[in-house]
Short mmCIF file of C-alpha atoms in Angstrom, two decimals:
data_model
loop_
_atom_site.label_atom_id
_atom_site.label_comp_id
_atom_site.label_asym_id
_atom_site.label_seq_id
_atom_site.Cartn_x
_atom_site.Cartn_y
_atom_site.Cartn_z
CA MET A 1 -52.22 -3.23 -22.30
CA ASP A 2 -54.62 -0.94 -23.99
CA GLY A 3 -56.44 1.33 -20.85
CA ARG A 4 -57.94 -2.11 -18.48
CA ARG A 5 -57.48 -4.34 -21.97
CA GLU A 6 -55.01 -7.66 -22.12
CA PRO A 7 -53.21 -8.45 -25.78
CA LEU A 8 -54.06 -12.12 -26.03
CA ALA A 9 -50.45 -13.28 -26.90
CA SER A 10 -50.32 -14.99 -30.15
CA VAL A 11 -49.42 -18.12 -28.65
CA ASP A 12 -53.04 -18.52 -27.16
CA SER A 13 -54.65 -16.92 -31.10
CA VAL A 14 -53.54 -19.40 -32.95
CA TRP A 15 -56.33 -21.35 -31.47
CA LEU A 16 -58.36 -19.62 -32.23
CA ARG A 17 -57.93 -19.64 -35.74
CA MET A 18 -57.52 -22.57 -35.85
CA ASP A 19 -61.09 -22.39 -35.17
CA GLU A 20 -63.24 -24.41 -37.34
CA PRO A 21 -66.93 -26.22 -37.74
CA GLY A 22 -65.58 -29.88 -37.89
CA ASN A 23 -62.04 -29.00 -35.53
CA LEU A 24 -62.81 -27.23 -32.17
CA MET A 25 -60.14 -25.92 -30.46
CA ILE A 26 -61.74 -26.96 -27.16
CA VAL A 27 -60.13 -28.96 -23.25
CA THR A 28 -62.88 -31.46 -22.56
CA SER A 29 -62.57 -32.53 -19.54
CA ALA A 30 -65.33 -35.01 -17.98
CA LEU A 31 -64.57 -35.59 -13.75
CA VAL A 32 -66.48 -38.21 -11.84
CA LEU A 33 -67.57 -37.96 -8.48
CA ARG A 34 -67.78 -40.78 -5.78
CA GLU A 35 -71.51 -38.81 -3.88
CA PRO A 36 -74.09 -36.85 -4.99
CA VAL A 37 -74.27 -33.28 -5.16
CA PRO A 38 -77.30 -30.54 -5.03
CA PHE A 39 -76.37 -28.29 -8.43
CA ALA A 40 -77.03 -24.90 -6.77
CA CYS A 41 -73.81 -26.44 -4.45
CA TYR A 42 -71.96 -26.87 -6.85
CA ARG A 43 -72.29 -23.09 -8.74
CA GLU A 44 -71.94 -21.87 -5.30
CA LEU A 45 -68.65 -23.66 -5.17
CA VAL A 46 -67.44 -21.99 -8.45
CA ALA A 47 -69.16 -18.97 -7.60
CA SER A 48 -66.72 -18.35 -4.84
CA ARG A 49 -63.45 -18.88 -7.15
CA LEU A 50 -63.98 -16.75 -9.39
CA ASP A 51 -61.88 -14.14 -7.98
CA ALA A 52 -59.52 -16.39 -8.15
CA LEU A 53 -59.42 -16.78 -11.62
CA PRO A 54 -60.10 -13.36 -12.92
CA ARG A 55 -59.45 -14.78 -16.52
CA LEU A 56 -62.46 -16.69 -16.26
CA ARG A 57 -64.98 -13.56 -15.86
CA GLN A 58 -62.99 -12.31 -19.21
CA ARG A 59 -64.42 -12.38 -22.47
CA LEU A 60 -61.96 -11.45 -25.71
CA VAL A 61 -62.57 -8.49 -27.91
CA LYS A 62 -60.30 -6.27 -30.72
CA SER A 63 -58.22 -4.10 -29.05
CA ARG A 64 -58.50 -0.61 -30.13
CA THR A 65 -54.99 0.27 -30.75
CA ALA A 66 -52.72 -3.50 -31.98
CA PHE A 67 -54.42 -3.12 -35.47
CA GLY A 68 -57.53 -5.01 -34.77
CA SER A 69 -56.27 -7.98 -33.24
CA LEU A 70 -57.68 -9.38 -29.88
CA ALA A 71 -57.64 -8.61 -25.88
CA TRP A 72 -58.43 -9.32 -23.10
CA GLU A 73 -61.66 -7.89 -20.90
CA THR A 74 -63.86 -8.07 -18.20
CA ASP A 75 -67.22 -8.93 -19.94
CA PRO A 76 -69.27 -6.31 -18.18
CA ARG A 77 -72.34 -8.68 -18.44
CA PHE A 78 -71.13 -11.91 -17.29
CA ASP A 79 -73.47 -14.49 -15.98
CA LEU A 80 -72.32 -17.46 -14.54
CA SER A 81 -76.45 -19.01 -15.46
CA CYS A 82 -74.61 -19.10 -18.96
CA HIS A 83 -71.46 -20.98 -18.04
CA VAL A 84 -72.38 -23.44 -15.76
CA ARG A 85 -74.69 -25.44 -16.91
CA LEU A 86 -77.74 -28.48 -15.97
CA ALA A 87 -77.05 -31.34 -18.15
CA PRO A 88 -79.51 -34.07 -16.72
CA LEU A 89 -78.64 -38.08 -18.13
CA GLU A 90 -81.70 -39.66 -20.12
CA ARG A 91 -80.14 -42.51 -18.37
CA PRO A 92 -77.08 -42.76 -15.42
CA ASP A 93 -74.65 -44.77 -17.12
CA GLN A 94 -71.22 -44.52 -18.63
CA ARG A 95 -72.38 -45.11 -22.48
CA SER A 96 -75.01 -42.27 -22.82
CA LEU A 97 -72.50 -39.93 -20.21
CA GLN A 98 -69.98 -40.33 -23.53
CA ASN A 99 -72.49 -39.53 -25.42
CA LEU A 100 -72.86 -36.04 -24.50
CA VAL A 101 -69.15 -36.10 -24.89
CA GLY A 102 -69.44 -35.86 -27.80
CA ARG A 103 -71.92 -33.85 -28.09
CA LEU A 104 -70.57 -31.19 -26.22
CA MET A 105 -67.26 -31.75 -28.66
CA SER A 106 -69.30 -30.06 -31.59
CA ASP A 107 -70.96 -27.48 -29.52
CA PRO A 108 -69.63 -24.28 -30.35
CA LEU A 109 -68.34 -21.63 -27.29
CA ASP A 110 -70.71 -18.19 -27.28
CA PRO A 111 -67.77 -15.65 -28.98
CA CYS A 112 -69.66 -12.59 -27.27
CA ARG A 113 -68.92 -14.94 -23.29
CA PRO A 114 -66.59 -15.59 -21.62
CA PRO A 115 -65.07 -18.79 -23.73
CA TRP A 116 -65.53 -21.95 -21.13
CA GLN A 117 -68.97 -23.54 -20.19
CA ILE A 118 -69.40 -26.08 -17.30
CA HIS A 119 -72.21 -29.02 -17.67
CA PHE A 120 -73.13 -30.06 -14.71
CA VAL A 121 -74.98 -33.96 -14.77
CA PRO A 122 -76.56 -33.92 -11.11
CA GLN A 123 -76.88 -38.06 -11.88
CA TYR A 124 -74.36 -40.13 -13.01
CA GLU A 125 -73.98 -44.25 -11.99
CA ASP A 126 -74.07 -43.48 -8.17
CA GLY A 127 -73.29 -40.06 -7.69
CA CYS A 128 -72.31 -37.08 -9.95
CA ALA A 129 -70.11 -35.54 -13.11
CA VAL A 130 -68.90 -31.86 -14.53
CA ILE A 131 -68.55 -31.74 -18.05
CA GLY A 132 -65.75 -28.40 -18.50
CA ARG A 133 -65.28 -27.16 -21.87
CA PHE A 134 -63.10 -24.75 -21.86
CA HIS A 135 -60.77 -23.08 -25.19
CA HIS A 136 -57.65 -23.55 -25.98
CA CYS A 137 -56.66 -20.07 -25.41
CA LEU A 138 -57.35 -20.22 -22.15
CA GLY A 139 -54.47 -22.51 -21.54
CA ASP A 140 -52.75 -25.34 -22.29
CA GLY A 141 -52.23 -28.67 -19.98
CA LEU A 142 -51.05 -27.60 -17.19
CA ALA A 143 -52.40 -24.57 -16.40
CA MET A 144 -56.30 -26.36 -16.83
CA LEU A 145 -54.74 -28.22 -13.59
CA TYR A 146 -54.36 -25.80 -11.55
CA VAL A 147 -58.06 -25.11 -12.82
CA LEU A 148 -59.29 -28.22 -11.28
CA HIS A 149 -56.83 -27.58 -8.15
CA MET A 150 -59.24 -24.40 -7.58
CA LEU A 151 -61.79 -25.97 -7.92
CA THR A 152 -61.64 -27.94 -5.21
CA ASP A 153 -62.50 -27.89 -1.38
CA ASP A 154 -58.98 -27.19 -0.77
CA PRO A 155 -57.57 -25.26 -3.21
CA PRO A 156 -53.32 -25.61 -2.50
CA VAL A 157 -51.33 -22.51 -1.58
CA GLU A 158 -48.97 -23.43 -4.46
CA LEU A 159 -49.94 -25.97 -7.14
CA THR A 160 -46.17 -28.08 -6.19
CA LYS A 161 -47.80 -29.43 -2.68
CA ALA A 162 -50.55 -31.21 -5.29
CA ALA A 163 -48.99 -32.22 -8.10
CA PRO A 164 -44.68 -32.96 -7.19
CA VAL A 165 -42.73 -32.65 -9.74
CA PRO A 166 -40.93 -35.38 -10.74
CA ARG A 167 -36.98 -35.46 -9.55
CA PRO A 168 -33.95 -35.49 -12.14
CA GLY A 169 -32.95 -38.86 -12.52
CA ASP A 170 -36.32 -40.42 -11.79
CA SER A 171 -36.95 -41.05 -15.42
CA HIS A 172 -39.19 -43.44 -14.74
CA LYS A 173 -41.22 -42.42 -12.16
CA ALA A 174 -41.46 -38.85 -14.40
CA PHE A 175 -44.89 -38.71 -16.20
CA GLY A 176 -44.45 -36.05 -18.52
CA TRP A 177 -43.11 -36.79 -21.98
CA LEU A 178 -39.77 -35.53 -20.91
CA PRO A 179 -38.08 -36.13 -17.68
CA PRO A 180 -36.44 -33.25 -16.07
CA ARG A 181 -32.87 -34.52 -17.21
CA SER A 182 -34.29 -34.31 -21.03
CA VAL A 183 -33.56 -30.74 -21.49
CA SER A 184 -31.66 -30.14 -24.63
CA PRO A 185 -28.71 -28.19 -24.65
CA LEU A 186 -30.86 -25.47 -26.36
CA VAL A 187 -33.35 -24.85 -23.90
CA SER A 188 -30.48 -25.16 -21.73
CA PHE A 189 -29.09 -21.63 -23.42
CA THR A 190 -31.69 -20.26 -23.72
CA ARG A 191 -33.07 -20.28 -19.76
CA ALA A 192 -29.23 -19.15 -18.92
CA ALA A 193 -29.65 -16.02 -20.61
CA GLU A 194 -33.44 -14.92 -19.75
CA GLU A 195 -32.73 -15.95 -16.35
CA ARG A 196 -28.82 -15.13 -15.29
CA PRO A 197 -27.12 -12.49 -18.16
CA ALA A 198 -25.21 -10.83 -15.64
CA ARG A 199 -23.89 -13.54 -13.46
CA GLU A 200 -23.67 -15.95 -17.21
CA VAL A 201 -21.25 -13.04 -18.67
CA LYS A 202 -19.43 -12.24 -15.14
CA ALA A 203 -18.50 -15.98 -15.18
CA ILE A 204 -17.58 -15.69 -18.63
CA MET A 205 -15.64 -12.97 -17.97
CA ALA A 206 -13.48 -14.19 -15.47
CA ARG A 207 -12.85 -17.69 -17.47
CA PRO A 208 -11.64 -17.37 -20.87
CA ALA A 209 -12.12 -21.38 -21.22
CA SER A 210 -15.18 -20.68 -19.95
CA ALA A 211 -15.76 -18.90 -23.15
CA ARG A 212 -14.59 -21.25 -25.27
CA ASP A 213 -16.94 -23.64 -23.44
CA ALA A 214 -20.52 -21.69 -24.38
CA MET A 215 -19.01 -20.71 -27.92
CA ARG A 216 -18.68 -24.45 -27.90
CA ASP A 217 -22.06 -25.55 -26.79
CA THR A 218 -23.31 -22.00 -28.95
CA MET A 219 -22.26 -23.79 -31.82
CA ARG A 220 -23.33 -27.28 -31.02
CA ASP A 221 -27.38 -26.39 -30.20
CA LEU A 222 -26.72 -24.19 -33.91
CA ALA A 223 -26.34 -27.32 -35.68
CA LEU A 224 -28.36 -29.19 -33.69
CA GLY A 225 -31.55 -26.27 -33.37
CA ALA A 226 -30.66 -26.36 -37.87
CA GLY A 227 -30.63 -30.53 -38.08
CA THR A 228 -34.16 -30.02 -36.26
CA VAL A 229 -35.84 -27.40 -38.53
CA TRP A 230 -34.75 -29.94 -41.61
CA LYS A 231 -36.41 -32.59 -40.13
CA LEU A 232 -39.75 -30.28 -39.61
CA LEU A 233 -39.84 -29.12 -42.64
CA PHE A 234 -38.67 -32.48 -45.13
CA MET A 235 -39.62 -35.80 -42.71
CA ARG A 236 -41.82 -38.08 -45.20
CA ALA A 237 -45.30 -37.83 -44.92
CA ASP A 238 -46.87 -40.14 -42.64
CA SER A 239 -48.61 -42.80 -44.19
CA ARG A 240 -52.31 -42.52 -46.19
CA THR A 241 -54.70 -44.23 -43.61
CA VAL A 242 -58.76 -44.51 -42.40
CA PHE A 243 -58.13 -41.88 -39.90
CA LYS A 244 -57.41 -39.50 -41.86
CA GLY A 245 -59.38 -37.39 -44.02
CA PRO A 246 -62.30 -34.95 -44.15
CA LEU A 247 -63.82 -33.93 -40.99
CA SER A 248 -67.40 -33.91 -40.30
CA ASP A 249 -69.18 -32.04 -36.88
CA GLU A 250 -69.91 -35.38 -35.20
CA LYS A 251 -67.55 -36.15 -33.07
CA ARG A 252 -67.50 -39.46 -30.65
CA ALA A 253 -65.73 -39.35 -27.45
CA VAL A 254 -64.36 -42.27 -25.13
CA TRP A 255 -62.56 -43.55 -21.94
CA SER A 256 -61.01 -46.18 -20.87
CA GLN A 257 -60.96 -48.62 -17.56
CA PRO A 258 -58.32 -47.50 -14.98
CA ILE A 259 -54.73 -48.21 -15.94
CA PRO A 260 -52.66 -48.80 -12.39
CA VAL A 261 -49.31 -46.02 -13.17
CA ASP A 262 -47.58 -48.73 -11.45
CA THR A 263 -48.40 -51.29 -13.79
CA LEU A 264 -46.68 -49.29 -16.67
CA LYS A 265 -43.51 -48.54 -14.41
CA GLY A 266 -43.17 -52.29 -14.04
CA ILE A 267 -42.54 -52.84 -17.80
CA ALA A 268 -40.46 -49.29 -18.48
CA ARG A 269 -38.21 -50.32 -15.79
CA ALA A 270 -38.15 -53.87 -17.49
CA THR A 271 -36.67 -53.04 -21.00
CA GLY A 272 -35.06 -49.95 -19.38
CA ALA A 273 -37.92 -47.32 -21.84
CA THR A 274 -39.40 -44.92 -20.16
CA ILE A 275 -43.49 -44.69 -19.40
CA ASN A 276 -44.06 -42.17 -22.55
CA ASP A 277 -42.84 -45.26 -24.52
CA VAL A 278 -44.71 -47.99 -22.80
CA VAL A 279 -47.90 -45.83 -23.93
CA LEU A 280 -46.33 -44.65 -27.53
CA VAL A 281 -45.48 -48.48 -28.04
CA ALA A 282 -49.42 -49.58 -26.98
CA LEU A 283 -50.75 -47.00 -28.90
CA ALA A 284 -49.55 -47.80 -32.05
CA GLY A 285 -50.41 -51.50 -31.77
CA GLY A 286 -53.97 -50.62 -30.58
CA LEU A 287 -54.10 -48.40 -33.95
CA ARG A 288 -52.30 -51.37 -35.43
CA ARG A 289 -54.98 -53.48 -34.07
CA TYR A 290 -57.71 -51.47 -35.77
CA LEU A 291 -56.46 -50.97 -38.46
CA VAL A 292 -56.03 -55.27 -38.88
CA ALA A 293 -59.80 -55.55 -37.86
CA HIS A 294 -60.54 -53.73 -40.51
CA GLU A 295 -58.59 -55.31 -43.71
CA GLN A 296 -56.84 -51.86 -44.18
CA ARG A 297 -52.63 -52.36 -44.40
CA VAL A 298 -50.34 -52.17 -41.66
CA ASP A 299 -47.40 -53.86 -43.17
CA GLY A 300 -44.68 -50.60 -43.78
CA VAL A 301 -46.91 -48.03 -42.50
CA GLU A 302 -45.40 -45.52 -39.77
CA LEU A 303 -47.50 -42.79 -38.04
CA ARG A 304 -46.58 -39.71 -36.07
CA ALA A 305 -48.63 -38.78 -33.01
CA LEU A 306 -48.06 -35.08 -31.87
CA ALA A 307 -47.48 -34.65 -28.42
CA PRO A 308 -47.44 -31.71 -26.71
CA VAL A 309 -44.34 -30.69 -24.31
CA ASN A 310 -44.73 -28.80 -21.33
CA LEU A 311 -42.75 -25.64 -21.43
CA ARG A 312 -43.67 -24.08 -18.44
CA PRO A 313 -42.59 -24.17 -14.64
CA ILE A 314 -45.00 -25.60 -12.37
CA GLU A 315 -45.20 -22.44 -10.13
CA GLU A 316 -46.70 -20.44 -12.67
CA ALA A 317 -49.44 -22.42 -13.84
CA SER A 318 -51.48 -19.78 -12.77
CA LYS A 319 -50.57 -17.86 -15.19
CA LEU A 320 -52.92 -20.00 -17.55
CA GLY A 321 -52.41 -19.52 -21.32
CA ASN A 322 -50.05 -21.80 -23.14
CA ARG A 323 -46.91 -22.61 -22.88
CA PHE A 324 -45.38 -25.79 -24.77
CA GLY A 325 -43.82 -26.98 -27.43
CA LEU A 326 -44.31 -30.30 -29.52
CA LEU A 327 -42.39 -33.51 -30.26
CA PHE A 328 -43.46 -35.59 -33.25
CA ALA A 329 -43.38 -38.91 -31.42
CA PRO A 330 -42.72 -42.54 -33.58
CA LEU A 331 -46.00 -45.34 -33.78
CA PRO A 332 -44.21 -47.58 -35.71
CA LEU A 333 -47.48 -49.33 -36.49
CA GLY A 334 -46.05 -51.94 -39.54
CA VAL A 335 -43.99 -53.67 -36.13
CA ALA A 336 -46.00 -56.03 -35.17
CA ASP A 337 -43.94 -57.22 -32.79
CA PRO A 338 -44.64 -54.96 -29.03
CA LEU A 339 -41.53 -55.43 -27.82
CA GLU A 340 -39.47 -55.22 -31.09
CA ARG A 341 -41.63 -52.09 -31.26
CA LEU A 342 -41.51 -50.77 -27.71
CA PHE A 343 -37.14 -51.23 -28.77
CA ALA A 344 -37.93 -49.73 -31.57
CA VAL A 345 -39.86 -46.25 -30.53
CA ARG A 346 -37.24 -46.02 -27.57
CA GLU A 347 -33.65 -45.34 -29.30
CA THR A 348 -36.02 -42.64 -31.86
CA THR A 349 -37.62 -40.86 -28.67
CA ARG A 350 -33.58 -40.99 -26.85
CA GLN A 351 -32.31 -39.20 -29.86
CA ILE A 352 -35.61 -36.78 -29.73
CA LYS A 353 -34.91 -35.84 -26.56
CA ARG A 354 -31.36 -35.03 -27.39
CA SER A 355 -33.12 -31.96 -30.19
CA PRO A 356 -34.27 -28.86 -29.46
CA GLU A 357 -37.61 -29.61 -30.82
CA ARG A 358 -40.05 -29.02 -28.63
CA LEU A 359 -38.35 -25.20 -28.23
CA LEU A 360 -38.13 -24.62 -31.74
CA THR A 361 -42.00 -25.55 -32.37
CA PHE A 362 -43.03 -23.20 -29.58
CA LEU A 363 -41.18 -20.35 -31.19
CA LEU A 364 -43.21 -21.64 -34.31
CA LEU A 365 -46.85 -21.64 -32.35
CA ARG A 366 -45.20 -17.75 -31.06
CA ILE A 367 -44.97 -16.78 -34.72
CA LEU A 368 -48.13 -18.32 -36.07
CA GLY A 369 -50.45 -16.26 -33.82
CA VAL A 370 -49.61 -13.34 -36.41
CA MET A 371 -48.64 -15.07 -39.72
CA PRO A 372 -50.99 -14.20 -41.88
CA SER A 373 -53.49 -16.43 -43.01
CA PRO A 374 -52.41 -18.52 -46.15
CA LEU A 375 -48.48 -18.79 -44.71
CA PHE A 376 -50.88 -19.97 -41.62
CA GLU A 377 -52.66 -22.64 -43.58
CA MET A 378 -50.01 -24.04 -45.26
CA VAL A 379 -47.80 -24.24 -42.62
CA VAL A 380 -51.30 -26.04 -40.37
CA ASN A 381 -51.23 -28.41 -43.10
CA LEU A 382 -47.42 -28.90 -43.73
CA PHE A 383 -47.29 -30.05 -39.15
CA ALA A 384 -51.39 -32.34 -40.40
CA ARG A 385 -49.67 -33.97 -43.28
CA ARG A 386 -46.58 -35.87 -41.08
CA CYS A 387 -49.16 -36.53 -37.93
CA THR A 388 -51.71 -39.12 -37.77
CA VAL A 389 -53.06 -38.16 -34.15
CA VAL A 390 -52.91 -35.31 -30.86
CA VAL A 391 -51.36 -37.36 -27.84
CA THR A 392 -51.24 -35.06 -24.78
CA ASN A 393 -49.95 -36.37 -21.05
CA VAL A 394 -50.97 -34.70 -18.54
CA VAL A 395 -49.95 -36.17 -14.13
CA GLY A 396 -53.09 -35.55 -12.25
CA PRO A 397 -53.29 -34.80 -8.38
CA CYS A 398 -51.60 -37.93 -6.68
CA GLU A 399 -54.24 -37.74 -3.71
CA PRO A 400 -57.50 -37.48 -3.56
CA LEU A 401 -59.70 -34.13 -3.98
CA ARG A 402 -63.21 -33.21 -3.10
CA MET A 403 -65.64 -30.74 -5.07
CA ALA A 404 -68.48 -30.05 -2.63
CA GLY A 405 -67.95 -32.11 0.09
CA ALA A 406 -68.38 -35.23 -2.41
CA THR A 407 -64.79 -37.03 -3.97
CA LEU A 408 -63.60 -36.83 -7.09
CA LYS A 409 -62.97 -40.60 -8.01
CA GLN A 410 -62.08 -40.39 -11.58
CA VAL A 411 -60.74 -37.59 -13.84
CA MET A 412 -60.26 -37.65 -18.09
CA PHE A 413 -60.09 -34.95 -21.01
CA TRP A 414 -60.03 -34.66 -24.46
CA ALA A 415 -57.38 -31.94 -26.20
CA PRO A 416 -58.43 -30.43 -29.77
CA SER A 417 -57.27 -32.88 -32.07
CA ALA A 418 -55.55 -29.57 -34.00
CA GLY A 419 -54.37 -28.85 -37.53
CA ARG A 420 -58.04 -31.09 -38.77
CA LEU A 421 -56.11 -33.95 -37.25
CA ALA A 422 -59.50 -36.89 -36.76
CA VAL A 423 -57.95 -38.45 -33.55
CA ASP A 424 -56.93 -36.97 -29.96
CA VAL A 425 -55.61 -39.11 -27.38
CA SER A 426 -55.24 -37.80 -23.89
CA LEU A 427 -53.64 -39.29 -21.32
CA LEU A 428 -54.11 -38.45 -17.47
CA SER A 429 -52.71 -40.20 -13.94
CA TYR A 430 -54.92 -39.61 -11.41
CA THR A 431 -53.83 -41.37 -7.89
CA GLY A 432 -52.19 -44.23 -9.05
CA ASN A 433 -54.27 -44.62 -12.32
CA LEU A 434 -54.16 -43.91 -15.50
CA TRP A 435 -57.44 -42.64 -17.80
CA VAL A 436 -56.68 -43.11 -22.14
CA SER A 437 -59.62 -40.87 -23.33
CA ILE A 438 -59.94 -40.88 -26.94
CA ALA A 439 -62.07 -38.69 -28.67
CA THR A 440 -62.57 -40.00 -32.95
CA ASP A 441 -64.43 -37.92 -35.58
CA GLY A 442 -67.46 -39.30 -36.40
CA ARG A 443 -67.29 -40.21 -40.04
CA LEU A 444 -64.17 -41.17 -40.20
CA THR A 445 -63.23 -43.20 -36.85
CA PRO A 446 -67.10 -44.01 -36.12
CA ASP A 447 -65.64 -46.71 -33.11
CA PRO A 448 -63.17 -45.19 -31.19
CA GLU A 449 -64.06 -48.37 -28.06
CA ALA A 450 -62.27 -50.96 -30.66
CA ILE A 451 -58.87 -48.32 -30.56
CA LEU A 452 -59.41 -48.88 -26.81
CA GLU A 453 -59.44 -52.24 -26.63
CA GLY A 454 -56.60 -52.72 -28.60
CA ILE A 455 -54.00 -50.65 -25.69
CA GLU A 456 -55.57 -52.07 -23.35
CA SER A 457 -54.43 -55.80 -24.75
CA GLU A 458 -51.10 -54.13 -26.01
CA ILE A 459 -50.36 -53.77 -22.06
CA ALA A 460 -51.41 -56.45 -21.27
CA THR A 461 -49.05 -58.62 -23.92
CA LEU A 462 -46.19 -56.28 -23.14
CA VAL A 463 -46.92 -57.44 -19.44
CA GLU A 464 -45.94 -60.75 -19.97
CA ARG A 465 -43.46 -60.17 -22.38
CA ALA A 466 -41.73 -58.13 -19.89
CA ARG A 467 -41.51 -60.42 -17.18
#
C-alpha cells in the first residue's frame, strides 16, 4: 500500500495500456426495465450502494513509490452527477438505443475521475433502460456481474445465491467456457500448491508412491505447458477477411432476440457437444454467411475466436479486478455443413480443454502489464494476427431481478475488442434466455445485424439437423 493508495494490479493495467481512440477498453452493458422509473429514484439507488462498492469512488493516480505506476485512490471530489447521467432518446425504440450504445462506445471516460459511467434512458419501449460503461481495469465479466447484483433492489449476501455454479459433471448445463471437471492438470497442481502446501508435502513424505505420481504429473504438466507455449508462438495467422483492418472511431452495436437456453442444450445433448461448441459453430456460420453475402471467399477460411475463461472462484467476485485466461477457439468457416462444423469444433475444443492454455495466457497478461512499450506492442500484435473476433460468455441470474422497483427485462453487454480486433461477440444468459450482442467497427463492418441474422439461421438449422 502507498499511504491510502492501493497499487493497480499488473493484469488490470494491461487494459489501460490497450486503450486507443478507435478501441476503448470499456465494458458496456444495456439493461432494459419493464416499467418506467424516475431518474431520481435510480440515482438514489446507485448512491445507496456506493459504500458496498468502494472501488467506484476511486480514481487512478500516479503512485509515489512504484516507479510512476498507477494506484487506486479515493476521489476527494467525487461527484455522482458526473457518473450517473440522464440520456433521453429521440425515439424510444430499439434502433435508437442501439445507436446510442454505439456512440457511447467511442466516448472516452474522464481520466481524472473514477473510470465508469451510467447513462439513464427515461423512456424506452414501455419502460426505461440503463447503459453502463465500466473500464476493464475495474474488473472482468464476473466482477461486473457482481456490480449488477449490487445495484438491484435486493442484492444477495453471496453471489452464489443468485448465480448458481454448475456442478461437476453437468457439462451440458455448464454455461461457462469450461465445465468445472475440465480444469487442466497444471491448474489443479498450481491451486494445490497455493492452497494446501503443508498438507500436500506431508502426504507426499508419508507415501513415496505419491511423490512418484506427483513427479509424473508435474512432468506431464510441463510437457503440456511447453506444447501450449509453442502453439501460441507459432500458430498460423488467421485468414485475411473484411473483418480485419485499421480501426475507425465509429462503433456499431446490436443484439439478438432472446434465444431459449433449452434450445442450445437440446442441440448439445443430441450431438454430444457443449453449449459453447454450439455457440461457436453458430457464430462461424453467421460469419460465413456474411462473407458469402459480400462476395468474399470462404473455402479454406479458418478464423479463431479469443475467448476469456474465468479463473476466479465466484465467492471472490466482490474483489473486482481481472482474473481470467484466454483460449483460441476455432471458427472453421470453410466447412459449409453446420453439423459437420459442430463435430469439428467439438473435437478441437476437447483438445484445448486438456491444455493449460488459459492459465498460461493469464500469466502472460500479468507480465504484459509491466512490459516495456515496444515489447507490449509486439505481443498485442501477435495476438491480434492469430484471431479475428472476441467471444465472451457470461452466466446471468436464473431468477428475475428488480431495480428501483422495476423488473429487469433483459440484459446485454459488450466486452471491449482487445488487441485491435474489430468484431466483439458477447453472450449473456438471464432467466432462461440468451442474448447475443455484437459490436463492430463502423467502417469495416457497418451492418452487424447481418451477422446476427446468420447466427439465428444457423441455430435454426442445427435444431432441425439435431432432430
